[in-house]
């Protein structure tokens, strides 16, 4: 059978189109990637900082890493509702920042503040589409998760039992569910800050940092 030159061109074109389609990321797809990252990063912080007992977490595989996720049904239900609302705001381009705050239960003092800034890189709406390989995005997310895991090497020991809160900075005109409430920024007095790595889907970019109470401020 003779393969015509025209057929060869068609084959190459089909292969190229398939490769481009595989790397295309829509606004919805990017929102799913970002929301999933928030789910795993929140759980990683809660585990690494000892907010909940070690035995209340289960091991899963994600981003090529062994991850620990809460097995507590009530906490999972809370996360599901929180992330659903967060996703709704992200897809509309209404989220500026998501912050996890760790507070001492006895002193009510804010001890750590993990902030994740959300930037729209390619506009908003259904037209926001980018081309970036999932493998590249996963490698960037993996680097951030590794940094969170390694944070115990520089963060001060949490010497009292702690609780956490999740804050979301949204646009002023965003619709806020009835069960949500306004909050102050929960800044830390005399804080030290460490900027973590970023990741980008080319639709959204996430910049991460952690602020903590500077032990030297008490000296």
GROMACS .gro file of N, CA and C in nm, residues 8-172:
model
  495
    8UNK      N    1   0.048   1.164   0.494
    8UNK     CA    2   0.151   1.186   0.595
    8UNK      C    3   0.132   1.320   0.664
    9UNK      N    4   0.099   1.422   0.587
    9UNK     CA    5   0.076   1.554   0.646
    9UNK      C    6  -0.042   1.548   0.742
   10UNK      N    7  -0.149   1.476   0.703
   10UNK     CA    8  -0.266   1.465   0.789
   10UNK      C    9  -0.232   1.396   0.920
   11UNK      N   10  -0.149   1.291   0.913
   11UNK     CA   11  -0.110   1.219   1.034
   11UNK      C   12  -0.035   1.309   1.130
   12UNK      N   13   0.058   1.385   1.076
   12UNK     CA   14   0.136   1.473   1.162
   12UNK      C   15   0.047   1.579   1.225
   13UNK      N   16  -0.047   1.630   1.145
   13UNK     CA   17  -0.138   1.731   1.196
   13UNK      C   18  -0.224   1.678   1.308
   14UNK      N   19  -0.271   1.555   1.294
   14UNK     CA   20  -0.354   1.494   1.397
   14UNK      C   21  -0.276   1.475   1.526
   15UNK      N   22  -0.152   1.429   1.515
   15UNK     CA   23  -0.069   1.408   1.633
   15UNK      C   24  -0.043   1.539   1.706
   16UNK      N   25  -0.014   1.644   1.628
   16UNK     CA   26   0.014   1.774   1.688
   16UNK      C   27  -0.110   1.828   1.758
   17UNK      N   28  -0.226   1.811   1.696
   17UNK     CA   29  -0.350   1.859   1.756
   17UNK      C   30  -0.378   1.786   1.887
   18UNK      N   31  -0.353   1.654   1.887
   18UNK     CA   32  -0.376   1.576   2.009
   18UNK      C   33  -0.286   1.623   2.122
   19UNK      N   34  -0.159   1.654   2.088
   19UNK     CA   35  -0.064   1.699   2.190
   19UNK      C   36  -0.107   1.833   2.248
   20UNK      N   37  -0.149   1.925   2.161
   20UNK     CA   38  -0.193   2.057   2.207
   20UNK      C   39  -0.317   2.043   2.296
   21UNK      N   40  -0.414   1.958   2.254
   21UNK     CA   41  -0.536   1.939   2.331
   21UNK      C   42  -0.507   1.884   2.469
   22UNK      N   43  -0.408   1.795   2.477
   22UNK     CA   44  -0.373   1.734   2.605
   22UNK      C   45  -0.320   1.838   2.703
   23UNK      N   46  -0.252   1.942   2.652
   23UNK     CA   47  -0.191   2.043   2.738
   23UNK      C   48  -0.279   2.166   2.759
   24UNK      N   49  -0.395   2.171   2.692
   24UNK     CA   50  -0.484   2.286   2.709
   24UNK      C   51  -0.549   2.282   2.847
   25UNK      N   52  -0.548   2.396   2.913
   25UNK     CA   53  -0.612   2.406   3.045
   25UNK      C   54  -0.716   2.517   3.039
   26UNK      N   55  -0.840   2.481   3.064
   26UNK     CA   56  -0.949   2.579   3.064
   26UNK      C   57  -0.959   2.645   3.201
   27UNK      N   58  -1.042   2.746   3.210
   27UNK     CA   59  -1.066   2.812   3.338
   27UNK      C   60  -1.120   2.711   3.440
   28UNK      N   61  -1.213   2.628   3.397
   28UNK     CA   62  -1.270   2.527   3.488
   28UNK      C   63  -1.163   2.427   3.532
   29UNK      N   64  -1.081   2.382   3.437
   29UNK     CA   65  -0.976   2.286   3.469
   29UNK      C   66  -0.873   2.345   3.564
   30UNK      N   67  -0.836   2.471   3.541
   30UNK     CA   68  -0.740   2.538   3.628
   30UNK      C   69  -0.797   2.555   3.769
   31UNK      N   70  -0.925   2.591   3.776
   31UNK     CA   71  -0.991   2.607   3.907
   31UNK      C   72  -0.989   2.476   3.985
   32UNK      N   73  -1.011   2.365   3.916
   32UNK     CA   74  -1.007   2.234   3.981
   32UNK      C   75  -0.867   2.203   4.034
   33UNK      N   76  -0.764   2.237   3.955
   33UNK     CA   77  -0.625   2.213   3.998
   33UNK      C   78  -0.593   2.296   4.122
   34UNK      N   79  -0.632   2.424   4.120
   34UNK     CA   80  -0.603   2.514   4.232
   34UNK      C   81  -0.679   2.471   4.358
   35UNK      N   82  -0.807   2.437   4.342
   35UNK     CA   83  -0.888   2.396   4.457
   35UNK      C   84  -0.834   2.268   4.519
   36UNK      N   85  -0.794   2.174   4.435
   36UNK     CA   86  -0.737   2.048   4.485
   36UNK      C   87  -0.606   2.074   4.558
   37UNK      N   88  -0.525   2.165   4.504
   37UNK     CA   89  -0.400   2.202   4.572
   37UNK      C   90  -0.429   2.257   4.712
   38UNK      N   91  -0.530   2.344   4.723
   38UNK     CA   92  -0.565   2.399   4.854
   38UNK      C   93  -0.606   2.288   4.951
   39UNK      N   94  -0.681   2.191   4.904
   39UNK     CA   95  -0.722   2.080   4.988
   39UNK      C   96  -0.602   2.005   5.045
   40UNK      N   97  -0.507   1.971   4.959
   40UNK     CA   98  -0.390   1.895   5.004
   40UNK      C   99  -0.295   1.981   5.088
   41UNK      N  100  -0.281   2.107   5.054
   41UNK     CA  101  -0.190   2.193   5.131
   41UNK      C  102  -0.245   2.220   5.270
   42UNK      N  103  -0.376   2.242   5.283
   42UNK     CA  104  -0.437   2.264   5.414
   42UNK      C  105  -0.415   2.142   5.503
   43UNK      N  106  -0.442   2.023   5.449
   43UNK     CA  107  -0.423   1.900   5.526
   43UNK      C  108  -0.277   1.880   5.565
   44UNK      N  109  -0.186   1.913   5.474
   44UNK     CA  110  -0.044   1.898   5.503
   44UNK      C  111  -0.001   1.989   5.617
   45UNK      N  112  -0.049   2.114   5.615
   45UNK     CA  113  -0.015   2.209   5.722
   45UNK      C  114  -0.070   2.161   5.857
   46UNK      N  115  -0.195   2.118   5.858
   46UNK     CA  116  -0.257   2.072   5.983
   46UNK      C  117  -0.183   1.952   6.041
   47UNK      N  118  -0.136   1.863   5.952
   47UNK     CA  119  -0.061   1.746   6.000
   47UNK      C  120   0.077   1.786   6.049
   48UNK      N  121   0.150   1.861   5.966
   48UNK     CA  122   0.288   1.897   6.000
   48UNK      C  123   0.296   1.982   6.126
   49UNK      N  124   0.196   2.064   6.152
   49UNK     CA  125   0.198   2.152   6.268
   49UNK      C  126   0.128   2.091   6.389
   50UNK      N  127   0.084   1.967   6.376
   50UNK     CA  128   0.029   1.895   6.491
   50UNK      C  129  -0.102   1.949   6.543
   51UNK      N  130  -0.183   2.009   6.455
   51UNK     CA  131  -0.311   2.066   6.499
   51UNK      C  132  -0.409   1.954   6.537
   52UNK      N  133  -0.397   1.840   6.470
   52UNK     CA  134  -0.478   1.723   6.502
   52UNK      C  135  -0.386   1.604   6.526
   53UNK      N  136  -0.429   1.504   6.601
   53UNK     CA  137  -0.344   1.388   6.630
   53UNK      C  138  -0.301   1.316   6.503
   54UNK      N  139  -0.181   1.263   6.506
   54UNK     CA  140  -0.125   1.193   6.391
   54UNK      C  141  -0.214   1.079   6.345
   55UNK      N  142  -0.276   1.009   6.441
   55UNK     CA  143  -0.358   0.893   6.406
   55UNK      C  144  -0.489   0.930   6.337
   56UNK      N  145  -0.523   1.058   6.333
   56UNK     CA  146  -0.648   1.100   6.267
   56UNK      C  147  -0.628   1.128   6.119
   57UNK      N  148  -0.508   1.099   6.067
   57UNK     CA  149  -0.478   1.119   5.926
   57UNK      C  150  -0.454   0.985   5.858
   58UNK      N  151  -0.483   0.980   5.729
   58UNK     CA  152  -0.456   0.860   5.650
   58UNK      C  153  -0.363   0.897   5.534
   59UNK      N  154  -0.283   0.801   5.492
   59UNK     CA  155  -0.184   0.826   5.386
   59UNK      C  156  -0.245   0.801   5.249
   60UNK      N  157  -0.219   0.893   5.157
   60UNK     CA  158  -0.263   0.879   5.018
   60UNK      C  159  -0.148   0.920   4.926
   61UNK      N  160  -0.159   0.883   4.800
   61UNK     CA  161  -0.060   0.922   4.700
   61UNK      C  162  -0.113   1.038   4.616
   62UNK      N  163  -0.035   1.145   4.607
   62UNK     CA  164  -0.074   1.259   4.524
   62UNK      C  165   0.050   1.339   4.488
   63UNK      N  166   0.054   1.391   4.367
   63UNK     CA  167   0.167   1.470   4.318
   63UNK      C  168   0.299   1.393   4.325
   64UNK      N  169   0.291   1.260   4.317
   64UNK     CA  170   0.411   1.179   4.327
   64UNK      C  171   0.469   1.174   4.467
   65UNK      N  172   0.388   1.209   4.567
   65UNK     CA  173   0.433   1.214   4.706
   65UNK      C  174   0.339   1.133   4.796
   66UNK      N  175   0.389   1.091   4.910
   66UNK     CA  176   0.303   1.034   5.014
   66UNK      C  177   0.242   1.150   5.092
   67UNK      N  178   0.111   1.165   5.083
   67UNK     CA  179   0.042   1.276   5.148
   67UNK      C  180  -0.043   1.223   5.263
   68UNK      N  181  -0.073   1.310   5.358
   68UNK     CA  182  -0.157   1.273   5.472
   68UNK      C  183  -0.281   1.360   5.473
   69UNK      N  184  -0.397   1.295   5.472
   69UNK     CA  185  -0.526   1.363   5.469
   69UNK      C  186  -0.608   1.322   5.590
   70UNK      N  187  -0.686   1.415   5.642
   70UNK     CA  188  -0.766   1.384   5.759
   70UNK      C  189  -0.867   1.274   5.730
   71UNK      N  190  -0.888   1.188   5.828
   71UNK     CA  191  -0.988   1.082   5.817
   71UNK      C  192  -1.111   1.116   5.901
   72UNK      N  193  -1.113   1.236   5.958
   72UNK     CA  194  -1.224   1.279   6.042
   72UNK      C  195  -1.343   1.321   5.955
   73UNK      N  196  -1.457   1.257   5.974
   73UNK     CA  197  -1.573   1.282   5.888
   73UNK      C  198  -1.624   1.426   5.899
   74UNK      N  199  -1.631   1.479   6.020
   74UNK     CA  200  -1.681   1.616   6.038
   74UNK      C  201  -1.588   1.718   5.974
   75UNK      N  202  -1.458   1.696   5.988
   75UNK     CA  203  -1.362   1.788   5.929
   75UNK      C  204  -1.366   1.778   5.777
   76UNK      N  205  -1.381   1.657   5.724
   76UNK     CA  206  -1.392   1.640   5.579
   76UNK      C  207  -1.517   1.707   5.525
   77UNK      N  208  -1.626   1.698   5.600
   77UNK     CA  209  -1.750   1.764   5.558
   77UNK      C  210  -1.732   1.915   5.554
   78UNK      N  211  -1.662   1.969   5.654
   78UNK     CA  212  -1.633   2.112   5.658
   78UNK      C  213  -1.547   2.152   5.538
   79UNK      N  214  -1.442   2.074   5.509
   79UNK     CA  215  -1.354   2.104   5.396
   79UNK      C  216  -1.429   2.099   5.263
   80UNK      N  217  -1.516   2.000   5.248
   80UNK     CA  218  -1.593   1.986   5.123
   80UNK      C  219  -1.677   2.110   5.096
   81UNK      N  220  -1.745   2.159   5.199
   81UNK     CA  221  -1.829   2.279   5.183
   81UNK      C  222  -1.743   2.403   5.159
   82UNK      N  223  -1.634   2.413   5.233
   82UNK     CA  224  -1.545   2.528   5.218
   82UNK      C  225  -1.485   2.533   5.078
   83UNK      N  226  -1.433   2.420   5.030
   83UNK     CA  227  -1.367   2.416   4.900
   83UNK      C  228  -1.466   2.435   4.786
   84UNK      N  229  -1.590   2.390   4.805
   84UNK     CA  230  -1.693   2.411   4.702
   84UNK      C  231  -1.719   2.560   4.684
   85UNK      N  232  -1.734   2.632   4.794
   85UNK     CA  233  -1.756   2.776   4.786
   85UNK      C  234  -1.633   2.847   4.732
   86UNK      N  235  -1.515   2.806   4.777
   86UNK     CA  236  -1.391   2.866   4.729
   86UNK      C  237  -1.378   2.848   4.578
   87UNK      N  238  -1.410   2.729   4.529
   87UNK     CA  239  -1.405   2.701   4.386
   87UNK      C  240  -1.500   2.791   4.307
   88UNK      N  241  -1.620   2.812   4.361
   88UNK     CA  242  -1.718   2.900   4.295
   88UNK      C  243  -1.664   3.042   4.281
   89UNK      N  244  -1.596   3.090   4.384
   89UNK     CA  245  -1.538   3.224   4.378
   89UNK      C  246  -1.419   3.230   4.282
   90UNK      N  247  -1.334   3.126   4.284
   90UNK     CA  248  -1.215   3.125   4.197
   90UNK      C  249  -1.255   3.127   4.051
   91UNK      N  250  -1.352   3.046   4.012
   91UNK     CA  251  -1.391   3.037   3.872
   91UNK      C  252  -1.449   3.170   3.821
   92UNK      N  253  -1.501   3.252   3.914
   92UNK     CA  254  -1.554   3.384   3.878
   92UNK      C  255  -1.446   3.492   3.885
   93UNK      N  256  -1.326   3.454   3.926
   93UNK     CA  257  -1.217   3.551   3.938
   93UNK      C  258  -1.232   3.643   4.057
   94UNK      N  259  -1.298   3.596   4.163
   94UNK     CA  260  -1.329   3.683   4.277
   94UNK      C  261  -1.240   3.660   4.399
   95UNK      N  262  -1.146   3.565   4.391
   95UNK     CA  263  -1.060   3.536   4.506
   95UNK      C  264  -0.924   3.603   4.491
   96UNK      N  265  -0.884   3.677   4.593
   96UNK     CA  266  -0.752   3.739   4.595
   96UNK      C  267  -0.652   3.657   4.677
   97UNK      N  268  -0.702   3.594   4.782
   97UNK     CA  269  -0.611   3.525   4.874
   97UNK      C  270  -0.689   3.427   4.962
   98UNK      N  271  -0.626   3.313   4.992
   98UNK     CA  272  -0.678   3.219   5.091
   98UNK      C  273  -0.574   3.208   5.202
   99UNK      N  274  -0.618   3.219   5.327
   99UNK     CA  275  -0.525   3.221   5.440
   99UNK      C  276  -0.567   3.118   5.544
  100UNK      N  277  -0.470   3.038   5.589
  100UNK     CA  278  -0.491   2.946   5.700
  100UNK      C  279  -0.423   3.006   5.823
  101UNK      N  280  -0.501   3.031   5.927
  101UNK     CA  281  -0.451   3.094   6.048
  101UNK      C  282  -0.447   2.992   6.162
  102UNK      N  283  -0.333   2.983   6.229
  102UNK     CA  284  -0.320   2.895   6.345
  102UNK      C  285  -0.314   2.981   6.471
  103UNK      N  286  -0.404   2.952   6.565
  103UNK     CA  287  -0.420   3.034   6.686
  103UNK      C  288  -0.409   2.948   6.811
  104UNK      N  289  -0.343   3.000   6.913
  104UNK     CA  290  -0.337   2.931   7.041
  104UNK      C  291  -0.472   2.932   7.108
  105UNK      N  292  -0.519   2.816   7.152
  105UNK     CA  293  -0.652   2.806   7.213
  105UNK      C  294  -0.658   2.880   7.346
  106UNK      N  295  -0.553   2.870   7.425
  106UNK     CA  296  -0.553   2.933   7.558
  106UNK      C  297  -0.525   3.082   7.551
  107UNK      N  298  -0.427   3.122   7.470
  107UNK     CA  299  -0.387   3.263   7.464
  107UNK      C  300  -0.464   3.343   7.361
  108UNK      N  301  -0.530   3.274   7.265
  108UNK     CA  302  -0.600   3.338   7.153
  108UNK      C  303  -0.503   3.417   7.065
  109UNK      N  304  -0.377   3.387   7.074
  109UNK     CA  305  -0.275   3.458   6.997
  109UNK      C  306  -0.257   3.391   6.861
  110UNK      N  307  -0.249   3.472   6.754
  110UNK     CA  308  -0.222   3.419   6.621
  110UNK      C  309  -0.074   3.384   6.613
  111UNK      N  310  -0.045   3.256   6.589
  111UNK     CA  311   0.093   3.207   6.591
  111UNK      C  312   0.151   3.187   6.452
  112UNK      N  313   0.067   3.147   6.358
  112UNK     CA  314   0.112   3.129   6.219
  112UNK      C  315   0.003   3.173   6.124
  113UNK      N  316   0.048   3.221   6.007
  113UNK     CA  317  -0.046   3.269   5.906
  113UNK      C  318   0.005   3.224   5.768
  114UNK      N  319  -0.057   3.121   5.714
  114UNK     CA  320  -0.019   3.067   5.584
  114UNK      C  321  -0.106   3.133   5.476
  115UNK      N  322  -0.045   3.211   5.388
  115UNK     CA  323  -0.121   3.287   5.289
  115UNK      C  324  -0.091   3.237   5.148
  116UNK      N  325  -0.196   3.221   5.069
  116UNK     CA  326  -0.185   3.176   4.930
  116UNK      C  327  -0.256   3.278   4.841
  117UNK      N  328  -0.178   3.360   4.772
  117UNK     CA  329  -0.236   3.462   4.685
  117UNK      C  330  -0.276   3.400   4.551
  118UNK      N  331  -0.392   3.440   4.501
  118UNK     CA  332  -0.445   3.387   4.375
  118UNK      C  333  -0.445   3.498   4.271
  119UNK      N  334  -0.373   3.475   4.161
  119UNK     CA  335  -0.365   3.573   4.053
  119UNK      C  336  -0.422   3.513   3.925
  120UNK      N  337  -0.504   3.591   3.854
  120UNK     CA  338  -0.554   3.548   3.723
  120UNK      C  339  -0.454   3.592   3.618
  121UNK      N  340  -0.400   3.496   3.544
  121UNK     CA  341  -0.294   3.525   3.448
  121UNK      C  342  -0.345   3.540   3.305
  122UNK      N  343  -0.463   3.488   3.277
  122UNK     CA  344  -0.507   3.483   3.138
  122UNK      C  345  -0.650   3.531   3.123
  123UNK      N  346  -0.684   3.633   3.203
  123UNK     CA  347  -0.819   3.686   3.196
  123UNK      C  348  -0.916   3.598   3.273
  124UNK      N  349  -1.043   3.632   3.270
  124UNK     CA  350  -1.147   3.553   3.336
  124UNK      C  351  -1.255   3.520   3.236
  125UNK      N  352  -1.346   3.435   3.275
  125UNK     CA  353  -1.453   3.393   3.186
  125UNK      C  354  -1.413   3.268   3.110
  126UNK      N  355  -1.505   3.218   3.029
  126UNK     CA  356  -1.484   3.093   2.957
  126UNK      C  357  -1.371   3.102   2.855
  127UNK      N  358  -1.330   3.224   2.818
  127UNK     CA  359  -1.224   3.240   2.718
  127UNK      C  360  -1.085   3.220   2.776
  128UNK      N  361  -1.074   3.209   2.908
  128UNK     CA  362  -0.943   3.193   2.972
  128UNK      C  363  -0.894   3.050   2.952
  129UNK      N  364  -0.800   3.034   2.858
  129UNK     CA  365  -0.745   2.903   2.826
  129UNK      C  366  -0.594   2.916   2.816
  130UNK      N  367  -0.522   2.816   2.865
  130UNK     CA  368  -0.376   2.819   2.855
  130UNK      C  369  -0.325   2.685   2.807
  131UNK      N  370  -0.197   2.682   2.774
  131UNK     CA  371  -0.133   2.557   2.734
  131UNK      C  372  -0.011   2.535   2.821
  132UNK      N  373  -0.018   2.435   2.909
  132UNK     CA  374   0.094   2.399   2.995
  132UNK      C  375   0.077   2.254   3.036
  133UNK      N  376   0.183   2.178   3.033
  133UNK     CA  377   0.171   2.035   3.062
  133UNK      C  378   0.135   2.010   3.207
  134UNK      N  379   0.051   1.909   3.229
  134UNK     CA  380   0.013   1.871   3.365
  134UNK      C  381   0.136   1.827   3.444
  135UNK      N  382   0.232   1.766   3.375
  135UNK     CA  383   0.354   1.720   3.442
  135UNK      C  384   0.432   1.837   3.500
  136UNK      N  385   0.440   1.947   3.425
  136UNK     CA  386   0.512   2.066   3.471
  136UNK      C  387   0.441   2.129   3.590
  137UNK      N  388   0.308   2.137   3.582
  137UNK     CA  389   0.230   2.193   3.693
  137UNK      C  390   0.247   2.108   3.818
  138UNK      N  391   0.241   1.975   3.802
  138UNK     CA  392   0.255   1.885   3.916
  138UNK      C  393   0.391   1.902   3.983
  139UNK      N  394   0.496   1.922   3.902
  139UNK     CA  395   0.631   1.940   3.958
  139UNK      C  396   0.637   2.067   4.043
  140UNK      N  397   0.571   2.173   3.997
  140UNK     CA  398   0.570   2.299   4.072
  140UNK      C  399   0.493   2.284   4.203
  141UNK      N  400   0.379   2.215   4.198
  141UNK     CA  401   0.300   2.192   4.319
  141UNK      C  402   0.378   2.103   4.416
  142UNK      N  403   0.443   2.002   4.362
  142UNK     CA  404   0.523   1.911   4.445
  142UNK      C  405   0.629   1.988   4.524
  143UNK      N  406   0.690   2.088   4.459
  143UNK     CA  407   0.795   2.167   4.525
  143UNK      C  408   0.738   2.245   4.643
  144UNK      N  409   0.616   2.299   4.628
  144UNK     CA  410   0.553   2.374   4.739
  144UNK      C  411   0.519   2.279   4.854
  145UNK      N  412   0.462   2.164   4.822
  145UNK     CA  413   0.426   2.068   4.926
  145UNK      C  414   0.549   2.023   5.003
  146UNK      N  415   0.660   2.002   4.932
  146UNK     CA  416   0.785   1.965   4.998
  146UNK      C  417   0.831   2.075   5.094
  147UNK      N  418   0.814   2.201   5.053
  147UNK     CA  419   0.852   2.312   5.140
  147UNK      C  420   0.765   2.316   5.266
  148UNK      N  421   0.634   2.294   5.248
  148UNK     CA  422   0.545   2.292   5.365
  148UNK      C  423   0.586   2.181   5.460
  149UNK      N  424   0.617   2.064   5.404
  149UNK     CA  425   0.660   1.951   5.486
  149UNK      C  426   0.788   1.982   5.562
  150UNK      N  427   0.879   2.055   5.496
  150UNK     CA  428   1.009   2.088   5.557
  150UNK      C  429   1.001   2.207   5.651
  151UNK      N  430   0.884   2.269   5.663
  151UNK     CA  431   0.871   2.392   5.742
  151UNK      C  432   0.901   2.371   5.890
  152UNK      N  433   0.888   2.246   5.937
  152UNK     CA  434   0.915   2.220   6.079
  152UNK      C  435   1.060   2.249   6.115
  153UNK      N  436   1.146   2.259   6.013
  153UNK     CA  437   1.288   2.285   6.039
  153UNK      C  438   1.314   2.430   6.078
  154UNK      N  439   1.223   2.522   6.042
  154UNK     CA  440   1.248   2.663   6.076
  154UNK      C  441   1.135   2.728   6.156
  155UNK      N  442   1.017   2.668   6.159
  155UNK     CA  443   0.907   2.728   6.235
  155UNK      C  444   0.922   2.697   6.384
  156UNK      N  445   0.891   2.794   6.470
  156UNK     CA  446   0.898   2.770   6.615
  156UNK      C  447   0.801   2.660   6.657
  157UNK      N  448   0.836   2.588   6.761
  157UNK     CA  449   0.750   2.484   6.816
  157UNK      C  450   0.621   2.547   6.869
  158UNK      N  451   0.509   2.486   6.836
  158UNK     CA  452   0.380   2.532   6.889
  158UNK      C  453   0.365   2.472   7.028
  159UNK      N  454   0.380   2.554   7.130
  159UNK     CA  455   0.389   2.504   7.267
  159UNK      C  456   0.255   2.493   7.338
  160UNK      N  457   0.148   2.535   7.272
  160UNK     CA  458   0.015   2.519   7.331
  160UNK      C  459  -0.077   2.454   7.229
  161UNK      N  460  -0.188   2.402   7.276
  161UNK     CA  461  -0.286   2.343   7.187
  161UNK      C  462  -0.342   2.452   7.097
  162UNK      N  463  -0.357   2.419   6.969
  162UNK     CA  464  -0.396   2.523   6.872
  162UNK      C  465  -0.520   2.484   6.793
  163UNK      N  466  -0.583   2.585   6.736
  163UNK     CA  467  -0.695   2.568   6.645
  163UNK      C  468  -0.662   2.642   6.516
  164UNK      N  469  -0.743   2.621   6.413
  164UNK     CA  470  -0.717   2.689   6.287
  164UNK      C  471  -0.844   2.755   6.234
  165UNK      N  472  -0.825   2.857   6.153
  165UNK     CA  473  -0.934   2.923   6.080
  165UNK      C  474  -0.891   2.938   5.935
  166UNK      N  475  -0.989   2.940   5.846
  166UNK     CA  476  -0.963   2.963   5.705
  166UNK      C  477  -1.028   3.094   5.664
  167UNK      N  478  -0.950   3.184   5.607
  167UNK     CA  479  -0.999   3.314   5.561
  167UNK      C  480  -0.989   3.320   5.410
  168UNK      N  481  -1.084   3.386   5.347
  168UNK     CA  482  -1.081   3.406   5.202
  168UNK      C  483  -1.101   3.554   5.173
  169UNK      N  484  -1.005   3.614   5.103
  169UNK     CA  485  -1.017   3.753   5.059
  169UNK      C  486  -1.089   3.752   4.924
  170UNK      N  487  -1.208   3.810   4.918
  170UNK     CA  488  -1.284   3.813   4.794
  170UNK      C  489  -1.309   3.958   4.751
  171UNK      N  490  -1.361   3.972   4.630
  171UNK     CA  491  -1.402   4.105   4.584
  171UNK      C  492  -1.516   4.157   4.672
  172UNK      N  493  -1.528   4.288   4.679
  172UNK     CA  494  -1.630   4.349   4.765
  172UNK      C  495  -1.771   4.310   4.724
   0.00000   0.00000   0.00000
